Short mmCIF file of C-alpha atoms in Angstrom, two decimals:
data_model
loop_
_atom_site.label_atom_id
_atom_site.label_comp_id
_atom_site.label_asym_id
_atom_site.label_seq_id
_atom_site.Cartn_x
_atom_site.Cartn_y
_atom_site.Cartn_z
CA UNK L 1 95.91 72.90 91.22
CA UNK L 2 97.65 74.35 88.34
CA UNK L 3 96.81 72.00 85.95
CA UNK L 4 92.80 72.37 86.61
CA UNK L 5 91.98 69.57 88.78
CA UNK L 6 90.30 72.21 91.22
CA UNK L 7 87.36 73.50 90.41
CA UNK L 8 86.54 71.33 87.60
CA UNK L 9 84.68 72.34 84.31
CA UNK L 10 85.82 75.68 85.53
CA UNK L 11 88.63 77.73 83.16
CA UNK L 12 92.65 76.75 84.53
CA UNK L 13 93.10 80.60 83.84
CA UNK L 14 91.03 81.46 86.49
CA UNK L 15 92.00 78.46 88.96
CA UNK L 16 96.08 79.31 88.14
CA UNK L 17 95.23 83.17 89.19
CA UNK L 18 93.37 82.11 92.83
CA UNK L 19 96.22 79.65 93.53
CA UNK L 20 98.68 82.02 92.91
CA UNK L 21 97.16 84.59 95.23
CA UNK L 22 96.85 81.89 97.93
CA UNK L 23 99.28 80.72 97.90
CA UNK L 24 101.38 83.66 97.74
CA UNK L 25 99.55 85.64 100.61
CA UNK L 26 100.39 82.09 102.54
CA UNK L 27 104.04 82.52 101.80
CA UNK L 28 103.79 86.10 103.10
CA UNK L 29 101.98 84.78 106.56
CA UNK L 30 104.94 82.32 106.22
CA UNK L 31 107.60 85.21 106.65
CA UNK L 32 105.40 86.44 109.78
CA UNK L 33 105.90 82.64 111.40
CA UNK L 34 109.77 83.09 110.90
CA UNK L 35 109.83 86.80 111.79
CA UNK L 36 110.85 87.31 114.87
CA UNK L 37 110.37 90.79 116.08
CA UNK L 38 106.70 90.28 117.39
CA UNK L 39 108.21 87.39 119.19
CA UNK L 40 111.44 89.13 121.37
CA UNK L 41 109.34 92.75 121.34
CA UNK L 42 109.45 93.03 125.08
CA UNK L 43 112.53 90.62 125.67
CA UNK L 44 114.75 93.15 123.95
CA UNK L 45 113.52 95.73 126.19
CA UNK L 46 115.82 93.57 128.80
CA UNK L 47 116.47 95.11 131.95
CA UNK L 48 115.14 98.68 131.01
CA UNK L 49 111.49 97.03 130.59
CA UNK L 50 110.14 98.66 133.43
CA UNK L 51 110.88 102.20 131.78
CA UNK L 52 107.80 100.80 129.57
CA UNK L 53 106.04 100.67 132.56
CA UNK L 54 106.55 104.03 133.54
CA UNK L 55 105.82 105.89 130.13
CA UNK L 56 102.43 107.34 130.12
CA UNK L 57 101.18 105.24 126.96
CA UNK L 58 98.53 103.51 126.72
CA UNK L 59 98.38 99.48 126.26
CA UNK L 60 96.65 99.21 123.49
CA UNK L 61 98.51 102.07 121.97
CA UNK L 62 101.97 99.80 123.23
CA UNK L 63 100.27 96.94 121.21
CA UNK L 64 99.53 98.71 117.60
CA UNK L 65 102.83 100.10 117.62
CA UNK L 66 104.58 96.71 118.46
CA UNK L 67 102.52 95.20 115.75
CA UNK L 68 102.94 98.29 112.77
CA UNK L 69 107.23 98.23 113.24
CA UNK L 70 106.90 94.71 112.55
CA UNK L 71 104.58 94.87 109.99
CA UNK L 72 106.96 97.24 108.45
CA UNK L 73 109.86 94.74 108.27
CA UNK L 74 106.52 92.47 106.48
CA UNK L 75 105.90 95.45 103.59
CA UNK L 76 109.81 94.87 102.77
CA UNK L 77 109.30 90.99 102.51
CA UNK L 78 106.21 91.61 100.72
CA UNK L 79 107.67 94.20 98.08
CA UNK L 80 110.74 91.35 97.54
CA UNK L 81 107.97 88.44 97.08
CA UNK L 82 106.30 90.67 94.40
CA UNK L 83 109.67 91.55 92.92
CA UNK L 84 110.73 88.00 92.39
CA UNK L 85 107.40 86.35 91.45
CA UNK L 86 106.99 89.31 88.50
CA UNK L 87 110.41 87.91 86.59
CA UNK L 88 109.13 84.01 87.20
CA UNK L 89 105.09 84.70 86.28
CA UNK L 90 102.75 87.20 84.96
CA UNK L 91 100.99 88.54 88.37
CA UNK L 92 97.98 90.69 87.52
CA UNK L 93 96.62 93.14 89.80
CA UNK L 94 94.37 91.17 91.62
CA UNK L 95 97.13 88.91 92.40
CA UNK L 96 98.98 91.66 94.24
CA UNK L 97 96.08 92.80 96.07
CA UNK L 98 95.06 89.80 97.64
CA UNK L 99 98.83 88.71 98.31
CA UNK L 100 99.22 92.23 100.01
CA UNK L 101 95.88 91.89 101.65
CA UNK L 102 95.24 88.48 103.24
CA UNK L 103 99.10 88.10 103.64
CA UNK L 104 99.18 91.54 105.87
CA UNK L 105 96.29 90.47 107.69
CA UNK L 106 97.68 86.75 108.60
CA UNK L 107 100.79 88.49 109.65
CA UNK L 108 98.94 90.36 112.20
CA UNK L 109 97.97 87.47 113.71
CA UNK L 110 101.41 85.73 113.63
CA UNK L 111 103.03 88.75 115.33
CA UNK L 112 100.34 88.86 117.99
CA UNK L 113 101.06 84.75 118.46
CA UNK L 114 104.48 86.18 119.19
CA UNK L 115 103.66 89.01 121.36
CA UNK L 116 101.72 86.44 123.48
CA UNK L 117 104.16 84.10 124.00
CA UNK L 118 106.90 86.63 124.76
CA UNK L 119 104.96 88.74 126.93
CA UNK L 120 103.98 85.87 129.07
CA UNK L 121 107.17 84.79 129.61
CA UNK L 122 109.69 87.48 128.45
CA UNK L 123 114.03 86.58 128.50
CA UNK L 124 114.69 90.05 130.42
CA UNK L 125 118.15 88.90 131.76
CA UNK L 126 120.55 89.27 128.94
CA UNK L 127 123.82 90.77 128.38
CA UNK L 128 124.34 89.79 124.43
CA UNK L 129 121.44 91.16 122.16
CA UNK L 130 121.87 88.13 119.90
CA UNK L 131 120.97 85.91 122.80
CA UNK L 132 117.22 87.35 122.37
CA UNK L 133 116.82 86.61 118.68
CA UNK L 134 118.97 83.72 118.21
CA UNK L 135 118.55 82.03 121.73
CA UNK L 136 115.31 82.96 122.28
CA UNK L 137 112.98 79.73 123.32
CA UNK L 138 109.82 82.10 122.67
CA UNK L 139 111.25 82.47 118.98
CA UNK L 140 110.72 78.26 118.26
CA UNK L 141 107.54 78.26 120.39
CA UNK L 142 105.90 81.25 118.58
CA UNK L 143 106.86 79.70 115.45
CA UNK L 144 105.53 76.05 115.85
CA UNK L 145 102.59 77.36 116.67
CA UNK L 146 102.10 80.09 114.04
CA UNK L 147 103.30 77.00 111.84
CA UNK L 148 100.09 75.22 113.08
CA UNK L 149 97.45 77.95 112.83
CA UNK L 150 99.06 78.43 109.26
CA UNK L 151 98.20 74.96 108.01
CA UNK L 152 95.36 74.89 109.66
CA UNK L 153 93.96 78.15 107.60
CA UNK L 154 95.52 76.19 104.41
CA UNK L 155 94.21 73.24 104.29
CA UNK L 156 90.58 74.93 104.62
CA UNK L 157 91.28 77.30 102.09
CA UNK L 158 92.10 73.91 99.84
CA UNK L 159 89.15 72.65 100.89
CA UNK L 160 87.29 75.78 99.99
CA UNK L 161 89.19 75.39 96.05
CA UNK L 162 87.50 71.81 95.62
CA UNK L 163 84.45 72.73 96.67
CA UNK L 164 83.84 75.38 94.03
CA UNK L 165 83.17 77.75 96.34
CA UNK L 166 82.71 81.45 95.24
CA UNK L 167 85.10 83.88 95.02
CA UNK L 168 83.45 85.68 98.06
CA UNK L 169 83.16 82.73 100.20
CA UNK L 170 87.22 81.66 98.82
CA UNK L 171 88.92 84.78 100.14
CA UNK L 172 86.20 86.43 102.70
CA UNK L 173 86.75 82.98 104.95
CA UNK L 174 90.56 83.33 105.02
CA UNK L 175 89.75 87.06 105.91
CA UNK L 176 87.53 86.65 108.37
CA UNK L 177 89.55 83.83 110.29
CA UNK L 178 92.44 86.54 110.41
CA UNK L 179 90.26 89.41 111.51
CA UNK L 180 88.52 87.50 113.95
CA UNK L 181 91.87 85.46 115.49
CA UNK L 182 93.56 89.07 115.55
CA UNK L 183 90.87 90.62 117.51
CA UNK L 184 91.01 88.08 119.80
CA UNK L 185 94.70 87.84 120.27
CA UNK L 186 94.41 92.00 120.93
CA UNK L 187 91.93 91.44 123.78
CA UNK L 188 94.18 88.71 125.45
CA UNK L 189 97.41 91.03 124.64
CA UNK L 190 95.27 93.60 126.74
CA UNK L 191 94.91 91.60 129.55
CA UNK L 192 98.49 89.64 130.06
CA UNK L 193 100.51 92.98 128.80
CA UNK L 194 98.58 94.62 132.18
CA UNK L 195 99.10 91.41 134.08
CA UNK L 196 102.77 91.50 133.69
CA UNK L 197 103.53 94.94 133.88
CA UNK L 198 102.09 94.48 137.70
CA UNK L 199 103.85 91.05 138.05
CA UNK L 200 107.53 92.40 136.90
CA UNK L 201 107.66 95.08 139.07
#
């Protein structure tokens, strides 16, 4: 790609600027696979999880703030990214707004993947809090599979780069696969998060 073979006739310039801010928001979305706070949120709740159950809060409101302290610990990742790809090439300011964009919106996805996953089968019984993160089978299955939804978005968004596609069509579909995968993913969160809380009791 960043010698011009995409997009051809088209100026490398503009080609090496797109490619950079895929394939930095992918890298972000990457950090969200390997993150795993969305996957152990209720695990480390542990054998006080039913106090969750007793709180007067609503699910979805449960859900958002699950997903916003993680996406926290994502801003941090994302400011280092920046940081580091600013001393190796010249980002412009489109660069960092897609990056931040499509990167934070991928990211919700991967930490709802996680929530999912842990939710539906959540490692409650625990006496050392490392055995949640580090010893955590929802951590490797949250991951393969964010892995796999990841490469899956990729290799259309390649697909999208040889095709000439316009810039519209090259960063609206990435953006629309997230919005749409995250809305679903909230409405099956919904469900299982009431499931189990009526289950574990």
């Amino acid at each position: 790609y960043m010698n011009g073979d995409v997009f051809t006739g088209g100026d490398s310039g503009i080609i090496d600027t797109h490619f950079i801010s895929l394939i930095g928001a992918g890298v972000v979305v990457m950090l969200g696979v390997i993150n795993s706070i969305g996957s152990t949120t209720f695990s480390r709740e542990g054998k006080n999880f039913w106090i969750q159950r007793t709180l007067p809060i609503k699910v979805q409101d449960q859900i958002i703030g699950r997903i916003l302290s993680s996406l926290f610990v994502q801003l941090i990742g994302i400011i280092a990214l920046l940081s580091s790809l600013h001393f190796m090439i010249e980002l412009k300011l489109e660069n960092i707004f897609w990056i931040t964009v499509i990167g934070l919106l991928g990211s919700i996805v991967m930490v709802e993947i996680g929530m999912v996953v842990d939710i539906f089968r959540p490692l409650l019984d625990w006496d050392n809090p490392q055995k949640v993160m580090k010893q955590n089978l929802n951590v490797v299955i949250a991951m393969g599979i964010g892995m796999l939804y990841l490469l899956g978005v990729g290799l259309l968004a390649r697909k999208l780069m040889t095709l000439e596609v316009s810039l519209i069509i090259l960063y609206g579909v990435p953006i629309m696969i997230f919005i749409i995968s995250s809305l679903g993913l909230y409405i099956v969160l919904r469900k299982l998060i009431e499931k189990q809380f009526q289950l574990l009791e």
